[in-house]
C-alpha atoms as a PDB file:
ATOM      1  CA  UNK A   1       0.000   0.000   0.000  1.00  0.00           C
ATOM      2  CA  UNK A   2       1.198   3.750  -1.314  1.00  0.00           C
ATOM      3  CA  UNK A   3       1.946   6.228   1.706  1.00  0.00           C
ATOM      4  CA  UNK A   4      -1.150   7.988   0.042  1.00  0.00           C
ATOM      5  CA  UNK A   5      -3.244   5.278   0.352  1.00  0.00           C
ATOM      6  CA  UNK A   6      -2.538   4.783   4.071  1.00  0.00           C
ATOM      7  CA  UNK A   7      -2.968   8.271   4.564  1.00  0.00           C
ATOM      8  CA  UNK A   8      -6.135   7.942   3.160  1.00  0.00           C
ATOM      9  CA  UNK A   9      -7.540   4.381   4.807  1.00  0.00           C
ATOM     10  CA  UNK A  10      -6.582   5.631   8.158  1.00  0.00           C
ATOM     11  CA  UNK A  11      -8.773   9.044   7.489  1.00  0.00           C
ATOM     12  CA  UNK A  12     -11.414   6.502   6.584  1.00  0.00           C
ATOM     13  CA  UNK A  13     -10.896   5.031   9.831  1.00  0.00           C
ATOM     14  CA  UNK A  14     -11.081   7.979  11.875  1.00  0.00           C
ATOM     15  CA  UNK A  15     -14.201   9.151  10.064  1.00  0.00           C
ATOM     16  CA  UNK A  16     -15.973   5.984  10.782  1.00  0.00           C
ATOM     17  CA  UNK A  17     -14.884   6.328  13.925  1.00  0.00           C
ATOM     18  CA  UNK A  18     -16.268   9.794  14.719  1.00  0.00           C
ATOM     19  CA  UNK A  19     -19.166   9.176  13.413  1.00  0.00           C
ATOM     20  CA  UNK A  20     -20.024   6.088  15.429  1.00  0.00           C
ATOM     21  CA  UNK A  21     -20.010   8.198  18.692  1.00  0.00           C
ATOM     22  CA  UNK A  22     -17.051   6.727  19.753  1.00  0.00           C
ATOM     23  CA  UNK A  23     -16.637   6.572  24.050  1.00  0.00           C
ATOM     24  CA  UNK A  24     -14.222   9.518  24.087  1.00  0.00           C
ATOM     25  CA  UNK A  25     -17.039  11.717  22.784  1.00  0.00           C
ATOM     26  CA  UNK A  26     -19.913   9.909  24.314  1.00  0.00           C
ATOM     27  CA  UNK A  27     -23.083  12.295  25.250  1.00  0.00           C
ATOM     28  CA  UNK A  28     -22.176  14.081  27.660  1.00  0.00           C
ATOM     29  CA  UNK A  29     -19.035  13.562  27.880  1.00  0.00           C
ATOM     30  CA  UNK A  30     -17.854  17.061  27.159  1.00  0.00           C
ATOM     31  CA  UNK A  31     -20.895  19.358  28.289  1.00  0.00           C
ATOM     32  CA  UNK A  32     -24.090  19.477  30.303  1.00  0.00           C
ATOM     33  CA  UNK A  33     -27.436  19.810  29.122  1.00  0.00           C
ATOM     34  CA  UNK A  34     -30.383  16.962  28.808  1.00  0.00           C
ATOM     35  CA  UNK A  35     -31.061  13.921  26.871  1.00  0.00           C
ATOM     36  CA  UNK A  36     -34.136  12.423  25.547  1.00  0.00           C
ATOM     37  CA  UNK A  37     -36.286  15.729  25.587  1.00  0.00           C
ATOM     38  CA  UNK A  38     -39.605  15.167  23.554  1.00  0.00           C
ATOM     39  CA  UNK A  39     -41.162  17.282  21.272  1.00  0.00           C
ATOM     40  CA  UNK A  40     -43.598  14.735  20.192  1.00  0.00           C
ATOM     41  CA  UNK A  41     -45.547  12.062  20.876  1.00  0.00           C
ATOM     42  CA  UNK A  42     -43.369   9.767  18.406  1.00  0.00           C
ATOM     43  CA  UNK A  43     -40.844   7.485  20.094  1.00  0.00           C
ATOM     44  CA  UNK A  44     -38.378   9.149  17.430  1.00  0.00           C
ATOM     45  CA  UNK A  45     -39.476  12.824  17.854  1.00  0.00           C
ATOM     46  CA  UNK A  46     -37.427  13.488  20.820  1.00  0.00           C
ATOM     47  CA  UNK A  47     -33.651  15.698  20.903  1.00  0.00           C
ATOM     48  CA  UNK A  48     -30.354  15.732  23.043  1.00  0.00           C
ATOM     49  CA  UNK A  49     -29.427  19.163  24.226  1.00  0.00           C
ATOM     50  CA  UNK A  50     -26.172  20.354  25.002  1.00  0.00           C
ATOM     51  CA  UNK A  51     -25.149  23.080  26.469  1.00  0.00           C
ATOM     52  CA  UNK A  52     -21.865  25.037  27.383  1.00  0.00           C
ATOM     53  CA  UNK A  53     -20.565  25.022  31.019  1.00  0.00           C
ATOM     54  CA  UNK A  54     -20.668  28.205  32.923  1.00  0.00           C
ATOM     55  CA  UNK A  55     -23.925  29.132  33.391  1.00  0.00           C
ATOM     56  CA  UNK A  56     -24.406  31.935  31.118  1.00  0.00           C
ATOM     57  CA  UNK A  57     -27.965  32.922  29.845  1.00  0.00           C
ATOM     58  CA  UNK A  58     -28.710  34.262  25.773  1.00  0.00           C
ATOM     59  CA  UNK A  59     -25.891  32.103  24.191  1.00  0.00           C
ATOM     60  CA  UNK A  60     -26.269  31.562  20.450  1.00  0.00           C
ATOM     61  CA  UNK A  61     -28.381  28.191  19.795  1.00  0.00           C
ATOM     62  CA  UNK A  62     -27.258  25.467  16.497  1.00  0.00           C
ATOM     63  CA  UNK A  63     -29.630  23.151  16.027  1.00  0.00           C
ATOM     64  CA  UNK A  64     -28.108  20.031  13.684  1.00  0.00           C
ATOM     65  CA  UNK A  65     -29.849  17.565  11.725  1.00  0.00           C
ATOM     66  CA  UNK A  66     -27.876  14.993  10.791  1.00  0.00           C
ATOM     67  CA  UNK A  67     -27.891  12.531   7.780  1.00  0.00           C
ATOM     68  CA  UNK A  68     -28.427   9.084   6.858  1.00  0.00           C
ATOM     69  CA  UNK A  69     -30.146   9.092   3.357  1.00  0.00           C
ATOM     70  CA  UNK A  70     -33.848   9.789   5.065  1.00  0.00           C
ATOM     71  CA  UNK A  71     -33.692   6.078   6.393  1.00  0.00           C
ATOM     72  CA  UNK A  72     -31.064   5.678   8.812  1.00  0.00           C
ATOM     73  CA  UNK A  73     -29.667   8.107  11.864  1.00  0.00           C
ATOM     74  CA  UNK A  74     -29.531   8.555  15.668  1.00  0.00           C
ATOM     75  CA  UNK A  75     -28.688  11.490  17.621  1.00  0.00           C
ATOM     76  CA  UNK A  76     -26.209   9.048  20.170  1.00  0.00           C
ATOM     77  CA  UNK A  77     -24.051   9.040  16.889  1.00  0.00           C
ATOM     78  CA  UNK A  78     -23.698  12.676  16.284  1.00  0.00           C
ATOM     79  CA  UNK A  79     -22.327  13.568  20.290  1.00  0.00           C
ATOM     80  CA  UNK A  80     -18.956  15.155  19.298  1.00  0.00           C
ATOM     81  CA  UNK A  81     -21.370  17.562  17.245  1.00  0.00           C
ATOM     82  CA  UNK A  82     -22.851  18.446  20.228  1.00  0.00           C
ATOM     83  CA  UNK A  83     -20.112  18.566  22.541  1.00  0.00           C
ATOM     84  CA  UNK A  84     -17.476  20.510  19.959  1.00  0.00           C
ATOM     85  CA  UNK A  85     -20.284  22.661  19.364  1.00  0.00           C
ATOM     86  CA  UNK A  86     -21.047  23.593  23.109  1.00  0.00           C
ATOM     87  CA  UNK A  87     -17.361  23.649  23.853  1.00  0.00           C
ATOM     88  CA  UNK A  88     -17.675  27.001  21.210  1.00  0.00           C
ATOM     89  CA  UNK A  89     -20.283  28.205  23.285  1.00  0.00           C
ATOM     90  CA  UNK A  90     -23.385  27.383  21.571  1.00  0.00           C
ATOM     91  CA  UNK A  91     -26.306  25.403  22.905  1.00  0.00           C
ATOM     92  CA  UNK A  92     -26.736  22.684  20.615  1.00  0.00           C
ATOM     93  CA  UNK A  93     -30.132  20.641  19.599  1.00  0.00           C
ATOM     94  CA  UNK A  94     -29.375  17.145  17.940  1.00  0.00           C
ATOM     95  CA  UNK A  95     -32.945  15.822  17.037  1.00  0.00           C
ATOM     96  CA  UNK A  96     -34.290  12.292  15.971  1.00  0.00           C
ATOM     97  CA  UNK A  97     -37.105  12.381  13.566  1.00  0.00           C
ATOM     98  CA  UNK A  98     -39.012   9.846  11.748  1.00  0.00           C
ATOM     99  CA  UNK A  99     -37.600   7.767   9.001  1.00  0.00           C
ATOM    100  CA  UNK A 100     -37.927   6.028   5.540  1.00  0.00           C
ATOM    101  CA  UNK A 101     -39.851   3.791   4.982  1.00  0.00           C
ATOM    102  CA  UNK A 102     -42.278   4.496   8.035  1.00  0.00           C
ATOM    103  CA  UNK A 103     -42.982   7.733   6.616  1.00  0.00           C
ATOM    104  CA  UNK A 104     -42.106  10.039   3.145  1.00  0.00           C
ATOM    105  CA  UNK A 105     -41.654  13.065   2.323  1.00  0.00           C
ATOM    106  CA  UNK A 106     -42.206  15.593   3.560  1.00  0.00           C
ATOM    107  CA  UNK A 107     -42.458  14.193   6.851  1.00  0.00           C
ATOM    108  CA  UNK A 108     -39.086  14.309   7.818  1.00  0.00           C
ATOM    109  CA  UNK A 109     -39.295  17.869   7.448  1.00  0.00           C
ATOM    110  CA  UNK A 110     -42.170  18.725   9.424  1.00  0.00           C
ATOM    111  CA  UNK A 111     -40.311  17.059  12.213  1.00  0.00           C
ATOM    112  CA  UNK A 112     -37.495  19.421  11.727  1.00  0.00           C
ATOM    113  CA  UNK A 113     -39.867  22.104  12.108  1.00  0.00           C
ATOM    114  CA  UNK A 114     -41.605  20.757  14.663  1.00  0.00           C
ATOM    115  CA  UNK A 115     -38.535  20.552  16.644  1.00  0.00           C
ATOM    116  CA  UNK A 116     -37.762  24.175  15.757  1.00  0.00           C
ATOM    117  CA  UNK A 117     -41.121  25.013  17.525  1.00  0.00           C
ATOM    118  CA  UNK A 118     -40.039  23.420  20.554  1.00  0.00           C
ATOM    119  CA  UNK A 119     -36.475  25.242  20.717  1.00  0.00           C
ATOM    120  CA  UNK A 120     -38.053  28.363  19.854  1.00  0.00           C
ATOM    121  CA  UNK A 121     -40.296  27.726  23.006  1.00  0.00           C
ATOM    122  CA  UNK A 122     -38.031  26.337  25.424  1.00  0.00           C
ATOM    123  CA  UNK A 123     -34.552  27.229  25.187  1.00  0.00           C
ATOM    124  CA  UNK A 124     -34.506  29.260  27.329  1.00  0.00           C
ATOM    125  CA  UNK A 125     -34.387  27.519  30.479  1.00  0.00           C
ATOM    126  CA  UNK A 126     -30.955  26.449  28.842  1.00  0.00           C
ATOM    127  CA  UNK A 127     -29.203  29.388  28.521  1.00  0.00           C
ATOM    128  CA  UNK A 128     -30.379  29.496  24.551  1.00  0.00           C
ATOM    129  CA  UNK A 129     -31.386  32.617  23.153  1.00  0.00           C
ATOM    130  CA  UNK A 130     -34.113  32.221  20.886  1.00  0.00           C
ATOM    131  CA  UNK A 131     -33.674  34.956  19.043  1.00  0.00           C
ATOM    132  CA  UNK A 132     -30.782  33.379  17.778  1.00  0.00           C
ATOM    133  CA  UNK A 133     -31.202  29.809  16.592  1.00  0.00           C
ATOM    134  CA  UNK A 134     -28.960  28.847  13.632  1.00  0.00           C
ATOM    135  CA  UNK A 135     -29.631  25.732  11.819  1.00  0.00           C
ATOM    136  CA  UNK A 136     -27.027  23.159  10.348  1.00  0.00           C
ATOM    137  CA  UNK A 137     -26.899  19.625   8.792  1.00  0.00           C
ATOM    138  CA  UNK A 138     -25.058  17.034   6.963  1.00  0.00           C
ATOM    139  CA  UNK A 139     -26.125  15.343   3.856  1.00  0.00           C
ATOM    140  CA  UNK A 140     -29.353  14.584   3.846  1.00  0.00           C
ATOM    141  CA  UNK A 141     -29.842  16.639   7.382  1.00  0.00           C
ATOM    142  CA  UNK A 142     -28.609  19.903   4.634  1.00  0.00           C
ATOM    143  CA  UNK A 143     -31.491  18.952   2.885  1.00  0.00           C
ATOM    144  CA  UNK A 144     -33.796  18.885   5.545  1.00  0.00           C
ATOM    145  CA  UNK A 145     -32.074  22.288   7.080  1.00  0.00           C
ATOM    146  CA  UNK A 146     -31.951  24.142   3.585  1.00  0.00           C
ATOM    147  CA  UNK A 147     -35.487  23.193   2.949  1.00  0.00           C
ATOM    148  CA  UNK A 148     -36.486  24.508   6.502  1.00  0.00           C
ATOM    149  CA  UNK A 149     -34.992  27.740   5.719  1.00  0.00           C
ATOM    150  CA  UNK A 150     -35.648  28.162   2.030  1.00  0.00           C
ATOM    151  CA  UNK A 151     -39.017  27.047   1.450  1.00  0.00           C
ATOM    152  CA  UNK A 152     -41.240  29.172   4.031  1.00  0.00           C
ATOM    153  CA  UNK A 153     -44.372  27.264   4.398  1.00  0.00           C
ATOM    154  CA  UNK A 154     -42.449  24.381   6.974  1.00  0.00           C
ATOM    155  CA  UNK A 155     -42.354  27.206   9.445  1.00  0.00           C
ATOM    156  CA  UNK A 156     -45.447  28.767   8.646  1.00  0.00           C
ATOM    157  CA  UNK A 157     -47.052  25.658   9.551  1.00  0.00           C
ATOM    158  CA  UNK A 158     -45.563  25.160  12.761  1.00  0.00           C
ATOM    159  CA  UNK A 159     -46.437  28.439  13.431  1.00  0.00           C
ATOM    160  CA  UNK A 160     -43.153  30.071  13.203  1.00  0.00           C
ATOM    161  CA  UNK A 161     -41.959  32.956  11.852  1.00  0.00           C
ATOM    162  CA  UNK A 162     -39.990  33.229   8.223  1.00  0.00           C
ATOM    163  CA  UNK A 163     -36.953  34.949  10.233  1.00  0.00           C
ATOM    164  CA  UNK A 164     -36.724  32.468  13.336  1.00  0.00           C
ATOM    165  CA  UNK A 165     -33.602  31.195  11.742  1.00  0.00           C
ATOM    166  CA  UNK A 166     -30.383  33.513  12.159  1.00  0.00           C
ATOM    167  CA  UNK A 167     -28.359  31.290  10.093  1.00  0.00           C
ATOM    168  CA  UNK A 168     -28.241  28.066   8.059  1.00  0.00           C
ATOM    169  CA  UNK A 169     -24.921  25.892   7.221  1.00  0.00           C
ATOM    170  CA  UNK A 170     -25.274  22.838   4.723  1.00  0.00           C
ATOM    171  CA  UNK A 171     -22.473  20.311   4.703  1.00  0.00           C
ATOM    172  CA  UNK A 172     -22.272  18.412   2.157  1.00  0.00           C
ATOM    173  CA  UNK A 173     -25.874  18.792   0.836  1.00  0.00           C
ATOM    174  CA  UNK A 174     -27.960  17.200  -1.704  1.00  0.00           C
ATOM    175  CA  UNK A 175     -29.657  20.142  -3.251  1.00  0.00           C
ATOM    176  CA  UNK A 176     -30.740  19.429  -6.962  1.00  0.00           C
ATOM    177  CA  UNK A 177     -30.894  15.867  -7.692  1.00  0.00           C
ATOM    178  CA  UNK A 178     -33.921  15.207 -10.349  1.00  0.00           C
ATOM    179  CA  UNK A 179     -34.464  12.963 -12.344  1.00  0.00           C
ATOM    180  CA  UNK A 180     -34.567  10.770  -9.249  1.00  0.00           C
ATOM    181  CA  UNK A 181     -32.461   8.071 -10.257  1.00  0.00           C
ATOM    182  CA  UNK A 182     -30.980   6.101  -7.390  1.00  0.00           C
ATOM    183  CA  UNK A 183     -33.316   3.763  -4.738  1.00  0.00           C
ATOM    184  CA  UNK A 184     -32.789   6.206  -1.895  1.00  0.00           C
ATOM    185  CA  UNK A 185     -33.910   8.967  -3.512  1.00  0.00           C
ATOM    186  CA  UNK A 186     -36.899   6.915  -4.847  1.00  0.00           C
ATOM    187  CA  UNK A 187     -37.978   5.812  -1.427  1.00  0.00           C
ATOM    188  CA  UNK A 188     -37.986   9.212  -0.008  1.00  0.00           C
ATOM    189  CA  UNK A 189     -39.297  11.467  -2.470  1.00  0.00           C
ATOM    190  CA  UNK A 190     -40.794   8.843  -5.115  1.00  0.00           C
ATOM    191  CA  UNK A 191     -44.467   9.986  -3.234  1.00  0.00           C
ATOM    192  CA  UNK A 192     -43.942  13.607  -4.055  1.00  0.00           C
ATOM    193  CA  UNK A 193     -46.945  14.893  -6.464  1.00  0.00           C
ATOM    194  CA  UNK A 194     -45.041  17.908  -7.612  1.00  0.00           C
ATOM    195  CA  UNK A 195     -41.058  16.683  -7.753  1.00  0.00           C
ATOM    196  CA  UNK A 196     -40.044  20.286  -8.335  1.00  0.00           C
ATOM    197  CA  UNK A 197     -40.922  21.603  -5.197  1.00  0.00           C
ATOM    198  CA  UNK A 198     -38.916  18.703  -3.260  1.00  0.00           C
ATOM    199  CA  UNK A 199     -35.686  20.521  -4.590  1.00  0.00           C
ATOM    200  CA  UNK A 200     -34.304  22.784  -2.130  1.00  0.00           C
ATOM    201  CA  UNK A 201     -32.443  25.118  -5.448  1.00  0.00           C
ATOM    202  CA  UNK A 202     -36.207  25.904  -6.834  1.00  0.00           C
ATOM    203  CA  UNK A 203     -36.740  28.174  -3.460  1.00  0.00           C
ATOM    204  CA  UNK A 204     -33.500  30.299  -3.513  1.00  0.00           C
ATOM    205  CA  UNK A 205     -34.778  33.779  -2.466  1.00  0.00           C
ATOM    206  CA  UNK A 206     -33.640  37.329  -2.035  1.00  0.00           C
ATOM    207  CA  UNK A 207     -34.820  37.353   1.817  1.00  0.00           C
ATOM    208  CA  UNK A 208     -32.362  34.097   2.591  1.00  0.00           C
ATOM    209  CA  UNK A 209     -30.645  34.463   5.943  1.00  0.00           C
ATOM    210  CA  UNK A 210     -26.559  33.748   5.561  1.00  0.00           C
ATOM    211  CA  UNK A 211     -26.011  30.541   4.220  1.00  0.00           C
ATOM    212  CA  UNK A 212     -22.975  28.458   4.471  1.00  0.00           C
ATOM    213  CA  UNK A 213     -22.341  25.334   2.055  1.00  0.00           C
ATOM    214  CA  UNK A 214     -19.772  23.864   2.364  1.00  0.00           C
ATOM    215  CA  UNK A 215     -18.566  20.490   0.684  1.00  0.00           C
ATOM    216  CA  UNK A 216     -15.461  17.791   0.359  1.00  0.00           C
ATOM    217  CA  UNK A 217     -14.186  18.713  -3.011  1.00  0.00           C
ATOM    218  CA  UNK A 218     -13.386  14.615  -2.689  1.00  0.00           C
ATOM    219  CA  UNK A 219     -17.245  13.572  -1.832  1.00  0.00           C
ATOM    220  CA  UNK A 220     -18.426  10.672  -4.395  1.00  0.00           C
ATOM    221  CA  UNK A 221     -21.677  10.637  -2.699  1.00  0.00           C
ATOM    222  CA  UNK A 222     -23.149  13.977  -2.991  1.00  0.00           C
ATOM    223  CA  UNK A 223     -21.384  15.674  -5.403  1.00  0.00           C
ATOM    224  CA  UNK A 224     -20.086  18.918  -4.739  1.00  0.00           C
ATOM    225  CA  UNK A 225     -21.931  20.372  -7.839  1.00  0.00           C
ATOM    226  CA  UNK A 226     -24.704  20.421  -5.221  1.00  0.00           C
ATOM    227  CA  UNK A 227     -23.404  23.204  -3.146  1.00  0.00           C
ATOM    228  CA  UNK A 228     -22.101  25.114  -6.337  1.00  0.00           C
ATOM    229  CA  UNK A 229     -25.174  25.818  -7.944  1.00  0.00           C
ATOM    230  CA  UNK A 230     -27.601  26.231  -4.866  1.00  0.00           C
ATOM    231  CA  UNK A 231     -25.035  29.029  -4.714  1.00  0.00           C
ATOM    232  CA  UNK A 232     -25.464  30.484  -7.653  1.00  0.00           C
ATOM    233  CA  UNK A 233     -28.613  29.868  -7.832  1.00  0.00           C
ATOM    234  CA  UNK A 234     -28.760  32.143  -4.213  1.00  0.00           C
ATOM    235  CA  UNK A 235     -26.659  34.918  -5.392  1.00  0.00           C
ATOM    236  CA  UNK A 236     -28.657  35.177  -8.457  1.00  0.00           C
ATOM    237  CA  UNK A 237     -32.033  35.242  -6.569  1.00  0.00           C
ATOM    238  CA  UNK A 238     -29.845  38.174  -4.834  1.00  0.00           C
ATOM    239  CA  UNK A 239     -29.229  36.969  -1.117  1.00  0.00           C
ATOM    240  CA  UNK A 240     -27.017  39.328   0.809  1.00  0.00           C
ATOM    241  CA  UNK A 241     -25.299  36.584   1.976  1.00  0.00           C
ATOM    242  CA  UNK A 242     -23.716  33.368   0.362  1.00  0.00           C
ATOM    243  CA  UNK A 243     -20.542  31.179   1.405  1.00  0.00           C
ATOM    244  CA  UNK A 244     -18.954  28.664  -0.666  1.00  0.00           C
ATOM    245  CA  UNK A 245     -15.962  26.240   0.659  1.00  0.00           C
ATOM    246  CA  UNK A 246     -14.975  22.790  -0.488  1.00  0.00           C
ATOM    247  CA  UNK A 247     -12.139  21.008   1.355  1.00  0.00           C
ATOM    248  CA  UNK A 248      -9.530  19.442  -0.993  1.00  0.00           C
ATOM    249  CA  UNK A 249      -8.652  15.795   0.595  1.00  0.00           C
ATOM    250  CA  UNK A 250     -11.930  15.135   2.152  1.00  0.00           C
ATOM    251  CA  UNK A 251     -15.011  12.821   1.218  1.00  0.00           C
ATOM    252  CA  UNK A 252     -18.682  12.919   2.228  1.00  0.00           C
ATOM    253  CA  UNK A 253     -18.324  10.949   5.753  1.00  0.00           C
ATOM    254  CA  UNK A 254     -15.228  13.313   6.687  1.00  0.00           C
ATOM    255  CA  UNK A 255     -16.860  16.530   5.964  1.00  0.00           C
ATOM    256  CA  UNK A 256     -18.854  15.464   9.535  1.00  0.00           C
ATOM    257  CA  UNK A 257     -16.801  13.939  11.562  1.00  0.00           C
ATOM    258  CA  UNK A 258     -13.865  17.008  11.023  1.00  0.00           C
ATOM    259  CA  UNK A 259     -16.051  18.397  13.750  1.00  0.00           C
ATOM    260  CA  UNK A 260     -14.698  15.539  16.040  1.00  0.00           C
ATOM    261  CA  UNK A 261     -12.399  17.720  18.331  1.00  0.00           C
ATOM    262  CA  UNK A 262      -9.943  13.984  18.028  1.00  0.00           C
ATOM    263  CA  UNK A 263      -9.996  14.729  14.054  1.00  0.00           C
ATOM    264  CA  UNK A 264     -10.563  18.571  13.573  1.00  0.00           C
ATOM    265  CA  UNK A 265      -6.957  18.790  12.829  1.00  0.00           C
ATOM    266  CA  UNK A 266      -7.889  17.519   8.819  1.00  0.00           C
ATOM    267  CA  UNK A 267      -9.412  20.546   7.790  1.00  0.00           C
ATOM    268  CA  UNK A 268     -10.795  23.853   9.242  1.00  0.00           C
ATOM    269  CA  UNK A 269     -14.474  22.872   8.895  1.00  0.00           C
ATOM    270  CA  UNK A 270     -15.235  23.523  12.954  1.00  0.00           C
ATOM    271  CA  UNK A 271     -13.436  26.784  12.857  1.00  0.00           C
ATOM    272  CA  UNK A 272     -14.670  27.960   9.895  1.00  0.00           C
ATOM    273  CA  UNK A 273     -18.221  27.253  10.747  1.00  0.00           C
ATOM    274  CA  UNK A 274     -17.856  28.239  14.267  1.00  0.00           C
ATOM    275  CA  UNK A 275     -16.630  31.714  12.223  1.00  0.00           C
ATOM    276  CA  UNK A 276     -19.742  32.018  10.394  1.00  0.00           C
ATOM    277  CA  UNK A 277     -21.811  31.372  12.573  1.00  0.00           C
ATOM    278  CA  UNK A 278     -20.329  34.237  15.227  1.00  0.00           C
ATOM    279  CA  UNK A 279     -20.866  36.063  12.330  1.00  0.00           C
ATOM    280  CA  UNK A 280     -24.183  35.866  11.371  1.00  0.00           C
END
């Protein structure tokens, strides 16, 4: 095996391992806050909260939705989101929500927003401001957060307001993907009576809050042509505020798990969202 290829097996490795919630970054390991808070009645509608030592009151709130193709996923897996986030000062929200095949789109949105309602209403009592709740994902948790932000009637629906979110970053987001060609996709959105409106590039508008999408420039999975032209697509809709970044070396799975405080030394993606998001 090349010196490349090692380089590249063990980065596989660590990815894998990051992403698995390894014990080092079990919940809770690195910050307070509560696990298994409902907001639903749906075994899977519930959300780990962490929050930043110290005590303070009105810090900044993230709220990530992780990915898993719409059919797989567990907040447990995603900890050392929560606890590098938190250990920036944020109060983070990792939320379940229901899954392929027990339900379609656009199900797995609603959740989102439903979830949205609940932070909105109660983080508070954990030092969140909400007045500032920023929203992030990975792969298909991009989609769910750029649809969330884009598309206004989620909100509306939970009885939220257009504005609620401060900021949005995407990592590594599948944003324009018709014809839908490939089984997962199928599954997911195969129910969908208008396709066009399941794409989160047709609702690019002027009024966008800062977005962030960022990408591996290596990903085979979701190509980072997905990023690019939701983009363009933004800036030409006129949005005051549009970030592009794609990380030479790294892949779809790396793009999260360079959040792992054990791995964060592969690429700047923690600091540079952790940038934007001060930021916004």
């Amino acid at each position: 095996m090349t010196i490349m290829n090692s380089r590249r097996a063990v980065m596989t490795a660590l990815s894998t391992f990051a992403l698995a919630g390894c014990a080092a970054l079990r919940p809770g390991a690195l910050s307070k806050g509560e696990r298994d808070v409902a907001y639903g009645s749906h075994p899977r509608q519930s959300m780990d909260i962490y929050v930043p030592g110290g005590g303070k009151a009105g810090r900044p709130v993230v709220f990530f939705i992780y990915g898993g193709s719409w059919a797989n996923g567990a907040k447990e897996s995603y900890a050392f989101v929560g606890d590098a986030l938190a250990g920036r000062g944020f109060v983070t929200v990792i939320a379940d929500y229901r899954l392929v095949p027990e339900v379609r789109f656009p199900v797995f949105i609603e959740d989102g927003a439903a979830g949205l309602r609940f932070v909105r209403d109660n983080v508070a009592r954990f030092g969140g401001d909400p007045r500032r709740i920023h929203l992030m994902g990975h792969s298909a948790g991009a989609y769910n957060a750029m649809m969330l932000t884009l598309d206004k009637s989620y909100l509306a629906r939970a009885g939220l307001p257009a504005n609620l979110i401060r900021s949005v970053v995407g990592l590594s987001g599948p944003y324009d993907f018709l014809p839908l060609d490939i089984d997962v996709t199928k599954a997911a959105f195969g129910n969908a009576r208008d396709l066009e409106r399941t794409q989160p590039i047709n609702f690019a508008r002027v009024d966008a809050p800062p977005i962030l999408l960022a990408t591996g420039a290596d990903d085979t999975t979701v190509l980072p042509r997905n990023s690019e032209r939701l983009a363009a697509a933004l800036r030409r809709a006129g949005a005051r505020s549009v970030t592009f970044k794609a990380y030479k070396g790294l892949g779809h799975a790396e793009m999260a798990a360079s959040l792992a405080r054990v791995i964060s030394w592969r690429a700047p993606v923690l600091g540079d969202v952790v940038g934007f998001l001060e930021r916004a």
